[in-house]
PDB file of C-alpha atoms and ligand atoms in Angstrom:
ATOM      1  CA  UNK A   1     105.478 111.850 116.330  1.00 43.00           C
ATOM      2  CA  UNK A   2     104.820 114.124 113.205  1.00 62.00           C
ATOM      3  CA  UNK A   3     104.197 117.918 113.142  1.00 81.00           C
ATOM      4  CA  UNK A   4     100.871 117.385 111.893  1.00 95.00           C
ATOM      5  CA  UNK A   5      98.050 118.166 114.568  1.00 97.00           C
ATOM      6  CA  UNK A   6      95.640 115.478 114.972  1.00 98.00           C
ATOM      7  CA  UNK A   7      92.093 116.309 113.491  1.00 98.00           C
ATOM      8  CA  UNK A   8      88.961 114.519 114.639  1.00 98.00           C
ATOM      9  CA  UNK A   9      86.100 115.250 112.275  1.00 98.00           C
ATOM     10  CA  UNK A  10      82.362 113.934 112.912  1.00 98.00           C
ATOM     11  CA  UNK A  11      80.263 113.172 110.032  1.00 98.00           C
ATOM     12  CA  UNK A  12      76.675 113.282 111.268  1.00 98.00           C
ATOM     13  CA  UNK A  13      75.130 112.146 107.826  1.00 98.00           C
ATOM     14  CA  UNK A  14      71.325 112.504 107.880  1.00 98.00           C
ATOM     15  CA  UNK A  15      70.980 112.518 111.587  1.00 98.00           C
ATOM     16  CA  UNK A  16      70.131 115.423 114.085  1.00 98.00           C
ATOM     17  CA  UNK A  17      67.900 117.934 113.040  1.00 98.00           C
ATOM     18  CA  UNK A  18      67.819 121.415 114.615  1.00 98.00           C
ATOM     19  CA  UNK A  19      66.778 120.411 118.135  1.00 98.00           C
ATOM     20  CA  UNK A  20      69.100 117.282 118.421  1.00 98.00           C
ATOM     21  CA  UNK A  21      71.949 118.998 116.948  1.00 98.00           C
ATOM     22  CA  UNK A  22      71.746 122.013 119.449  1.00 98.00           C
ATOM     23  CA  UNK A  23      71.331 119.684 122.451  1.00 98.00           C
ATOM     24  CA  UNK A  24      74.305 117.801 121.221  1.00 98.00           C
ATOM     25  CA  UNK A  25      76.416 120.822 120.677  1.00 98.00           C
ATOM     26  CA  UNK A  26      75.430 122.177 124.093  1.00 98.00           C
ATOM     27  CA  UNK A  27      76.675 119.166 125.540  1.00 98.00           C
ATOM     28  CA  UNK A  28      79.878 118.883 123.491  1.00 98.00           C
ATOM     29  CA  UNK A  29      80.798 122.570 124.742  1.00 97.00           C
ATOM     30  CA  UNK A  30      80.517 121.450 128.176  1.00 96.00           C
ATOM     31  CA  UNK A  31      83.110 118.777 127.777  1.00 96.00           C
ATOM     32  CA  UNK A  32      86.932 120.068 128.418  1.00 90.00           C
ATOM     33  CA  UNK A  33      88.247 119.308 124.984  1.00 93.00           C
ATOM     34  CA  UNK A  34      91.972 119.248 124.776  1.00 94.00           C
ATOM     35  CA  UNK A  35      93.538 121.966 122.898  1.00 94.00           C
ATOM     36  CA  UNK A  36      95.991 119.653 121.244  1.00 96.00           C
ATOM     37  CA  UNK A  37      93.523 118.210 118.777  1.00 98.00           C
ATOM     38  CA  UNK A  38      91.335 119.998 115.987  1.00 98.00           C
ATOM     39  CA  UNK A  39      87.862 119.302 116.085  1.00 98.00           C
ATOM     40  CA  UNK A  40      85.067 119.582 113.394  1.00 98.00           C
ATOM     41  CA  UNK A  41      81.455 118.637 113.320  1.00 98.00           C
ATOM     42  CA  UNK A  42      79.498 118.152 109.938  1.00 98.00           C
ATOM     43  CA  UNK A  43      75.800 118.468 110.871  1.00 98.00           C
ATOM     44  CA  UNK A  44      73.148 118.181 107.996  1.00 98.00           C
ATOM     45  CA  UNK A  45      72.483 121.469 106.145  1.00 98.00           C
ATOM     46  CA  UNK A  46      69.471 122.299 107.928  1.00 98.00           C
ATOM     47  CA  UNK A  47      71.286 122.274 111.387  1.00 98.00           C
ATOM     48  CA  UNK A  48      74.187 124.305 110.092  1.00 98.00           C
ATOM     49  CA  UNK A  49      72.917 127.917 110.833  1.00 98.00           C
ATOM     50  CA  UNK A  50      71.957 126.752 114.642  1.00 98.00           C
ATOM     51  CA  UNK A  51      75.288 125.243 114.908  1.00 98.00           C
ATOM     52  CA  UNK A  52      77.147 128.072 113.596  1.00 98.00           C
ATOM     53  CA  UNK A  53      75.468 130.230 116.328  1.00 98.00           C
ATOM     54  CA  UNK A  54      76.332 127.728 118.860  1.00 98.00           C
ATOM     55  CA  UNK A  55      79.898 127.206 117.877  1.00 98.00           C
ATOM     56  CA  UNK A  56      80.825 130.994 116.974  1.00 95.00           C
ATOM     57  CA  UNK A  57      82.908 131.438 120.318  1.00 94.00           C
ATOM     58  CA  UNK A  58      84.432 128.083 120.395  1.00 96.00           C
ATOM     59  CA  UNK A  59      87.391 126.468 118.685  1.00 95.00           C
ATOM     60  CA  UNK A  60      85.145 123.569 117.166  1.00 98.00           C
ATOM     61  CA  UNK A  61      85.073 123.738 113.375  1.00 98.00           C
ATOM     62  CA  UNK A  62      81.819 123.486 111.345  1.00 98.00           C
ATOM     63  CA  UNK A  63      81.588 121.727 108.056  1.00 98.00           C
ATOM     64  CA  UNK A  64      79.021 120.603 105.624  1.00 98.00           C
ATOM     65  CA  UNK A  65      78.714 117.266 104.168  1.00 98.00           C
ATOM     66  CA  UNK A  66      78.915 118.421 100.672  1.00 98.00           C
ATOM     67  CA  UNK A  67      78.939 121.385  98.296  1.00 98.00           C
ATOM     68  CA  UNK A  68      77.909 122.351  94.831  1.00 98.00           C
ATOM     69  CA  UNK A  69      80.701 123.516  92.297  1.00 98.00           C
ATOM     70  CA  UNK A  70      78.724 126.591  91.228  1.00 98.00           C
ATOM     71  CA  UNK A  71      78.123 129.549  93.118  1.00 97.00           C
ATOM     72  CA  UNK A  72      74.377 129.872  92.351  1.00 97.00           C
ATOM     73  CA  UNK A  73      72.169 128.751  89.396  1.00 98.00           C
ATOM     74  CA  UNK A  74      69.441 126.293  88.350  1.00 98.00           C
ATOM     75  CA  UNK A  75      70.536 123.441  90.646  1.00 98.00           C
ATOM     76  CA  UNK A  76      67.566 122.318  92.402  1.00 98.00           C
ATOM     77  CA  UNK A  77      68.278 120.931  96.052  1.00 97.00           C
ATOM     78  CA  UNK A  78      71.919 121.993  95.996  1.00 97.00           C
ATOM     79  CA  UNK A  79      73.871 124.267  98.277  1.00 98.00           C
ATOM     80  CA  UNK A  80      76.717 126.400  97.213  1.00 98.00           C
ATOM     81  CA  UNK A  81      80.304 127.070  98.829  1.00 98.00           C
ATOM     82  CA  UNK A  82      79.274 131.044  99.102  1.00 98.00           C
ATOM     83  CA  UNK A  83      76.191 130.048 100.939  1.00 98.00           C
ATOM     84  CA  UNK A  84      78.024 127.914 103.474  1.00 98.00           C
ATOM     85  CA  UNK A  85      80.615 130.648 103.911  1.00 98.00           C
ATOM     86  CA  UNK A  86      78.109 133.279 104.549  1.00 97.00           C
ATOM     87  CA  UNK A  87      76.830 131.447 107.562  1.00 97.00           C
ATOM     88  CA  UNK A  88      80.261 130.854 108.945  1.00 97.00           C
ATOM     89  CA  UNK A  89      80.727 127.188 107.722  1.00 98.00           C
ATOM     90  CA  UNK A  90      84.379 126.906 107.456  1.00 98.00           C
ATOM     91  CA  UNK A  91      84.717 123.031 106.122  1.00 98.00           C
ATOM     92  CA  UNK A  92      83.221 120.622 103.903  1.00 98.00           C
ATOM     93  CA  UNK A  93      83.429 116.935 103.294  1.00 98.00           C
ATOM     94  CA  UNK A  94      83.637 116.273  99.665  1.00 98.00           C
ATOM     95  CA  UNK A  95      83.311 112.810  97.704  1.00 98.00           C
ATOM     96  CA  UNK A  96      82.122 110.585 100.593  1.00 98.00           C
ATOM     97  CA  UNK A  97      81.436 107.032  99.697  1.00 97.00           C
ATOM     98  CA  UNK A  98      77.643 107.335 100.159  1.00 97.00           C
ATOM     99  CA  UNK A  99      77.644 110.231  97.785  1.00 98.00           C
ATOM    100  CA  UNK A 100      79.705 108.112  95.307  1.00 97.00           C
ATOM    101  CA  UNK A 101      77.338 104.957  95.709  1.00 95.00           C
ATOM    102  CA  UNK A 102      74.009 106.508  95.973  1.00 97.00           C
ATOM    103  CA  UNK A 103      74.270 109.846  94.268  1.00 97.00           C
ATOM    104  CA  UNK A 104      76.473 109.440  91.416  1.00 96.00           C
ATOM    105  CA  UNK A 105      79.507 111.205  92.686  1.00 97.00           C
ATOM    106  CA  UNK A 106      82.680 110.589  90.753  1.00 97.00           C
ATOM    107  CA  UNK A 107      86.274 111.515  91.126  1.00 97.00           C
ATOM    108  CA  UNK A 108      85.649 114.396  88.794  1.00 97.00           C
ATOM    109  CA  UNK A 109      82.706 115.810  90.301  1.00 98.00           C
ATOM    110  CA  UNK A 110      84.256 115.580  93.697  1.00 98.00           C
ATOM    111  CA  UNK A 111      87.207 117.264  92.611  1.00 98.00           C
ATOM    112  CA  UNK A 112      85.145 120.318  90.901  1.00 98.00           C
ATOM    113  CA  UNK A 113      83.438 120.536  94.439  1.00 98.00           C
ATOM    114  CA  UNK A 114      86.651 120.605  96.224  1.00 98.00           C
ATOM    115  CA  UNK A 115      88.283 123.337  93.960  1.00 98.00           C
ATOM    116  CA  UNK A 116      85.002 125.631  94.388  1.00 98.00           C
ATOM    117  CA  UNK A 117      84.946 125.217  98.074  1.00 98.00           C
ATOM    118  CA  UNK A 118      88.591 125.992  98.191  1.00 98.00           C
ATOM    119  CA  UNK A 119      88.085 129.135  96.205  1.00 97.00           C
ATOM    120  CA  UNK A 120      85.525 130.286  98.956  1.00 97.00           C
ATOM    121  CA  UNK A 121      88.292 129.631 101.447  1.00 97.00           C
ATOM    122  CA  UNK A 122      86.460 126.402 102.703  1.00 98.00           C
ATOM    123  CA  UNK A 123      88.681 123.658 103.998  1.00 98.00           C
ATOM    124  CA  UNK A 124      88.093 120.401 102.264  1.00 98.00           C
ATOM    125  CA  UNK A 125      87.957 116.837 103.446  1.00 98.00           C
ATOM    126  CA  UNK A 126      88.211 114.798 100.509  1.00 98.00           C
ATOM    127  CA  UNK A 127      86.996 111.258 101.159  1.00 98.00           C
ATOM    128  CA  UNK A 128      88.463 108.173  99.002  1.00 98.00           C
ATOM    129  CA  UNK A 129      88.596 104.522  99.661  1.00 98.00           C
ATOM    130  CA  UNK A 130      88.242 101.205  98.058  1.00 97.00           C
ATOM    131  CA  UNK A 131      85.010  98.871  97.900  1.00 95.00           C
ATOM    132  CA  UNK A 132      85.329  95.305  99.477  1.00 94.00           C
ATOM    133  CA  UNK A 133      85.236  93.966  95.911  1.00 94.00           C
ATOM    134  CA  UNK A 134      88.187  95.993  94.815  1.00 96.00           C
ATOM    135  CA  UNK A 135      90.003  95.049  98.026  1.00 94.00           C
ATOM    136  CA  UNK A 136      89.294  91.508  97.387  1.00 93.00           C
ATOM    137  CA  UNK A 137      90.230  91.849  93.849  1.00 95.00           C
ATOM    138  CA  UNK A 138      93.581  93.033  94.777  1.00 95.00           C
ATOM    139  CA  UNK A 139      93.117  96.354  92.955  1.00 97.00           C
ATOM    140  CA  UNK A 140      93.065  98.667  96.224  1.00 97.00           C
ATOM    141  CA  UNK A 141      96.165 100.606  95.353  1.00 98.00           C
ATOM    142  CA  UNK A 142      94.989 101.193  91.694  1.00 98.00           C
ATOM    143  CA  UNK A 143      91.704 102.650  92.988  1.00 98.00           C
ATOM    144  CA  UNK A 144      93.430 104.907  95.468  1.00 98.00           C
ATOM    145  CA  UNK A 145      96.133 106.159  93.003  1.00 98.00           C
ATOM    146  CA  UNK A 146      92.939 106.860  90.530  1.00 98.00           C
ATOM    147  CA  UNK A 147      91.043 108.720  93.320  1.00 98.00           C
ATOM    148  CA  UNK A 148      93.932 110.786  94.646  1.00 98.00           C
ATOM    149  CA  UNK A 149      94.922 111.940  91.044  1.00 98.00           C
ATOM    150  CA  UNK A 150      92.102 114.400  90.909  1.00 98.00           C
ATOM    151  CA  UNK A 151      93.678 116.035  94.026  1.00 98.00           C
ATOM    152  CA  UNK A 152      95.859 117.943  91.530  1.00 97.00           C
ATOM    153  CA  UNK A 153      95.633 121.572  91.759  1.00 96.00           C
ATOM    154  CA  UNK A 154      93.963 121.789  95.199  1.00 98.00           C
ATOM    155  CA  UNK A 155      95.456 123.898  97.673  1.00 98.00           C
ATOM    156  CA  UNK A 156      97.305 121.797 100.128  1.00 97.00           C
ATOM    157  CA  UNK A 157      96.743 124.215 103.010  1.00 97.00           C
ATOM    158  CA  UNK A 158      93.045 123.667 102.765  1.00 98.00           C
ATOM    159  CA  UNK A 159      92.898 120.145 102.304  1.00 98.00           C
ATOM    160  CA  UNK A 160      92.621 117.026 104.360  1.00 98.00           C
ATOM    161  CA  UNK A 161      92.234 113.609 102.924  1.00 98.00           C
ATOM    162  CA  UNK A 162      90.171 110.934 104.442  1.00 98.00           C
ATOM    163  CA  UNK A 163      91.063 107.324 103.608  1.00 98.00           C
ATOM    164  CA  UNK A 164      87.626 105.403 104.113  1.00 97.00           C
ATOM    165  CA  UNK A 165      87.666 101.862 103.052  1.00 96.00           C
ATOM    166  CA  UNK A 166      84.056 101.373 101.963  1.00 95.00           C
ATOM    167  CA  UNK A 167      83.847  97.935 103.524  1.00 93.00           C
ATOM    168  CA  UNK A 168      84.535  99.638 106.970  1.00 93.00           C
ATOM    169  CA  UNK A 169      82.060 102.561 106.974  1.00 91.00           C
ATOM    170  CA  UNK A 170      79.177 101.777 109.181  1.00 87.00           C
ATOM    171  CA  UNK A 171      79.950  97.873 109.300  1.00 90.00           C
ATOM    172  CA  UNK A 172      81.652  97.772 112.684  1.00 87.00           C
ATOM    173  CA  UNK A 173      84.377  96.160 110.402  1.00 89.00           C
ATOM    174  CA  UNK A 174      87.686  98.376 110.992  1.00 90.00           C
ATOM    175  CA  UNK A 175      90.721  98.260 108.864  1.00 91.00           C
ATOM    176  CA  UNK A 176      93.766  96.865 111.132  1.00 96.00           C
ATOM    177  CA  UNK A 177      96.238  99.604 112.006  1.00 97.00           C
ATOM    178  CA  UNK A 178      98.619  97.787 109.603  1.00 97.00           C
ATOM    179  CA  UNK A 179      96.074  97.867 106.825  1.00 97.00           C
ATOM    180  CA  UNK A 180      95.323 101.648 107.744  1.00 97.00           C
ATOM    181  CA  UNK A 181      99.177 102.652 107.802  1.00 98.00           C
ATOM    182  CA  UNK A 182      99.819 100.928 104.621  1.00 98.00           C
ATOM    183  CA  UNK A 183      96.854 102.671 102.730  1.00 98.00           C
ATOM    184  CA  UNK A 184      98.030 106.128 104.167  1.00 98.00           C
ATOM    185  CA  UNK A 185     101.647 105.730 103.384  1.00 98.00           C
ATOM    186  CA  UNK A 186     100.535 104.968  99.704  1.00 98.00           C
ATOM    187  CA  UNK A 187      98.345 107.931  99.871  1.00 98.00           C
ATOM    188  CA  UNK A 188     101.075 110.187 100.937  1.00 98.00           C
ATOM    189  CA  UNK A 189     103.302 109.112  98.282  1.00 98.00           C
ATOM    190  CA  UNK A 190     100.511 109.896  95.896  1.00 98.00           C
ATOM    191  CA  UNK A 191      99.791 113.340  97.377  1.00 98.00           C
ATOM    192  CA  UNK A 192     103.756 113.900  96.890  1.00 98.00           C
ATOM    193  CA  UNK A 193     103.339 113.021  93.221  1.00 98.00           C
ATOM    194  CA  UNK A 194     100.417 115.326  92.729  1.00 98.00           C
ATOM    195  CA  UNK A 195     101.032 118.171  94.838  1.00 98.00           C
ATOM    196  CA  UNK A 196     104.753 117.727  95.917  1.00 97.00           C
ATOM    197  CA  UNK A 197     106.697 116.633  98.681  1.00 97.00           C
ATOM    198  CA  UNK A 198     105.874 119.530 101.119  1.00 96.00           C
ATOM    199  CA  UNK A 199     102.102 119.257 100.659  1.00 97.00           C
ATOM    200  CA  UNK A 200     102.516 115.227 101.390  1.00 97.00           C
ATOM    201  CA  UNK A 201     104.306 116.186 104.546  1.00 96.00           C
ATOM    202  CA  UNK A 202     101.691 118.822 105.658  1.00 97.00           C
ATOM    203  CA  UNK A 203      98.441 117.317 104.413  1.00 98.00           C
ATOM    204  CA  UNK A 204      96.681 115.397 107.166  1.00 98.00           C
ATOM    205  CA  UNK A 205      95.200 111.750 106.234  1.00 98.00           C
ATOM    206  CA  UNK A 206      92.241 110.783 108.297  1.00 98.00           C
ATOM    207  CA  UNK A 207      91.172 107.099 108.781  1.00 98.00           C
ATOM    208  CA  UNK A 208      87.384 106.679 108.568  1.00 97.00           C
ATOM    209  CA  UNK A 209      85.650 103.196 108.943  1.00 96.00           C
ATOM    210  CA  UNK A 210      84.050 102.297 112.340  1.00 93.00           C
ATOM    211  CA  UNK A 211      86.194 104.173 114.463  1.00 97.00           C
ATOM    212  CA  UNK A 212      85.294 103.830 118.145  1.00 97.00           C
ATOM    213  CA  UNK A 213      86.679 104.942 121.355  1.00 98.00           C
ATOM    214  CA  UNK A 214      88.084 101.323 121.739  1.00 97.00           C
ATOM    215  CA  UNK A 215      89.966 101.444 118.476  1.00 97.00           C
ATOM    216  CA  UNK A 216      91.064 105.014 117.928  1.00 98.00           C
ATOM    217  CA  UNK A 217      94.321 105.115 119.864  1.00 98.00           C
ATOM    218  CA  UNK A 218      95.615 102.016 117.844  1.00 97.00           C
ATOM    219  CA  UNK A 219      94.645 103.440 114.552  1.00 98.00           C
ATOM    220  CA  UNK A 220      95.706 107.053 115.268  1.00 98.00           C
ATOM    221  CA  UNK A 221      99.109 105.705 116.603  1.00 97.00           C
ATOM    222  CA  UNK A 222     100.085 104.792 113.174  1.00 97.00           C
ATOM    223  CA  UNK A 223     102.617 107.404 111.546  1.00 97.00           C
ATOM    224  CA  UNK A 224     100.535 108.320 108.750  1.00 98.00           C
ATOM    225  CA  UNK A 225      97.276 108.402 110.353  1.00 98.00           C
ATOM    226  CA  UNK A 226      96.486 112.079 111.437  1.00 98.00           C
ATOM    227  CA  UNK A 227      93.088 111.498 113.219  1.00 98.00           C
ATOM    228  CA  UNK A 228      89.790 110.197 112.215  1.00 98.00           C
ATOM    229  CA  UNK A 229      86.448 110.959 110.151  1.00 98.00           C
ATOM    230  CA  UNK A 230      83.896 109.516 112.562  1.00 98.00           C
ATOM    231  CA  UNK A 231      80.326 108.364 111.535  1.00 97.00           C
ATOM    232  CA  UNK A 232      78.304 106.484 114.123  1.00 97.00           C
ATOM    233  CA  UNK A 233      80.449 107.058 117.052  1.00 98.00           C
ATOM    234  CA  UNK A 234      80.234 111.102 116.346  1.00 98.00           C
ATOM    235  CA  UNK A 235      76.543 110.723 117.315  1.00 98.00           C
ATOM    236  CA  UNK A 236      77.126 110.627 120.991  1.00 98.00           C
ATOM    237  CA  UNK A 237      79.000 113.110 123.017  1.00 98.00           C
ATOM    238  CA  UNK A 238      80.692 110.675 125.356  1.00 98.00           C
ATOM    239  CA  UNK A 239      82.045 108.463 122.610  1.00 98.00           C
ATOM    240  CA  UNK A 240      83.168 111.568 120.414  1.00 98.00           C
ATOM    241  CA  UNK A 241      84.845 113.198 123.182  1.00 98.00           C
ATOM    242  CA  UNK A 242      86.731 109.908 124.104  1.00 98.00           C
ATOM    243  CA  UNK A 243      87.887 109.595 120.601  1.00 98.00           C
ATOM    244  CA  UNK A 244      89.211 113.174 120.693  1.00 98.00           C
ATOM    245  CA  UNK A 245      90.957 112.442 124.018  1.00 97.00           C
ATOM    246  CA  UNK A 246      92.536 109.317 122.393  1.00 98.00           C
ATOM    247  CA  UNK A 247      94.042 111.562 119.921  1.00 98.00           C
ATOM    248  CA  UNK A 248      95.155 114.234 122.533  1.00 97.00           C
ATOM    249  CA  UNK A 249      96.953 111.355 124.641  1.00 97.00           C
ATOM    250  CA  UNK A 250      98.999 110.435 121.609  1.00 97.00           C
ATOM    251  CA  UNK A 251      99.701 114.091 120.644  1.00 96.00           C
ATOM    252  CA  UNK A 252     101.289 114.161 124.323  1.00 95.00           C
ATOM    253  CA  UNK A 253     103.282 111.195 123.567  1.00 92.00           C
ATOM    254  CA  UNK A 254     101.299 109.078 125.884  1.00 86.00           C
TER     255      UNK A 254
HETATM  256  C1  LIG B   1      81.776 107.930 107.813  1.00 66.96           C
HETATM  257  O1  LIG B   1      80.595 108.157 107.581  1.00 66.96           O
HETATM  258  O2  LIG B   1      82.612 108.596 107.154  1.00 66.96           O
HETATM  259  C2  LIG B   1      82.254 106.810 108.764  1.00 66.96           C
HETATM  260  C3  LIG B   1      83.272 106.524 108.716  1.00 66.96           C
HETATM  261  O3  LIG B   1      81.141 106.220 109.227  1.00 66.96           O
HETATM  262  P1  LIG B   1      81.384 105.042 110.480  1.00 66.96           P
HETATM  263  O4  LIG B   1      82.302 105.755 111.503  1.00 66.96           O
HETATM  264  O5  LIG B   1      79.980 104.852 111.074  1.00 66.96           O
HETATM  265  O6  LIG B   1      81.761 103.742 109.984  1.00 66.96           O
END
């Protein structure tokens, strides 16, 4: 077992307005979540203030799903890192594949967002991963190397990387534990190359892509998999809690 603590983060995407988010979090707070696992939820922006109030006395972290790279200005529709920090948001996802494929996110813009978020002391979950076409074309590792190159200059202490093969997101098709481990080990090598060996040992690499209670243990049991970024299964208190418990069992060596 590595010294890295497991982290299970829920990406709610464009689900759960204020009412649903509050009901969900009230339910999650009733669960006896294990201390051994770090937990973060990432609601849509509109639900963040209510979530921040509900979670203020808990150890569940709160994250946004995106953040702009400027502090303020003429950027209609955007939200900045200081605005997030002001209401108690401590985390943000950056570079999610849905941002990359639908909203023109690039490696460079994702890196700018990440840098700015870290300057405001937010922790960043930096997403990357290959498409099906890229995997079938045999260029997975080239793609991961290119995507990971922009991590250079980021603060390792406030960085989590999420490996999310695009073909596994929301498709029900999960990477096999061996495929996940292979990609994570490769990414740890790239983190060593851009941020140094110490950072590579410390930075958590989450797997994301159709993680469910039934497959979490085998994925998280891989030596370089430090937890998960969970989409669909994070929208249900019972399944999200079950995934957190699967990580806790592994942390306890069970
Ligand atoms: C995600 O949105 O980051 C994700 C991994 O989604 P899902 O778990 O639904 O595949």
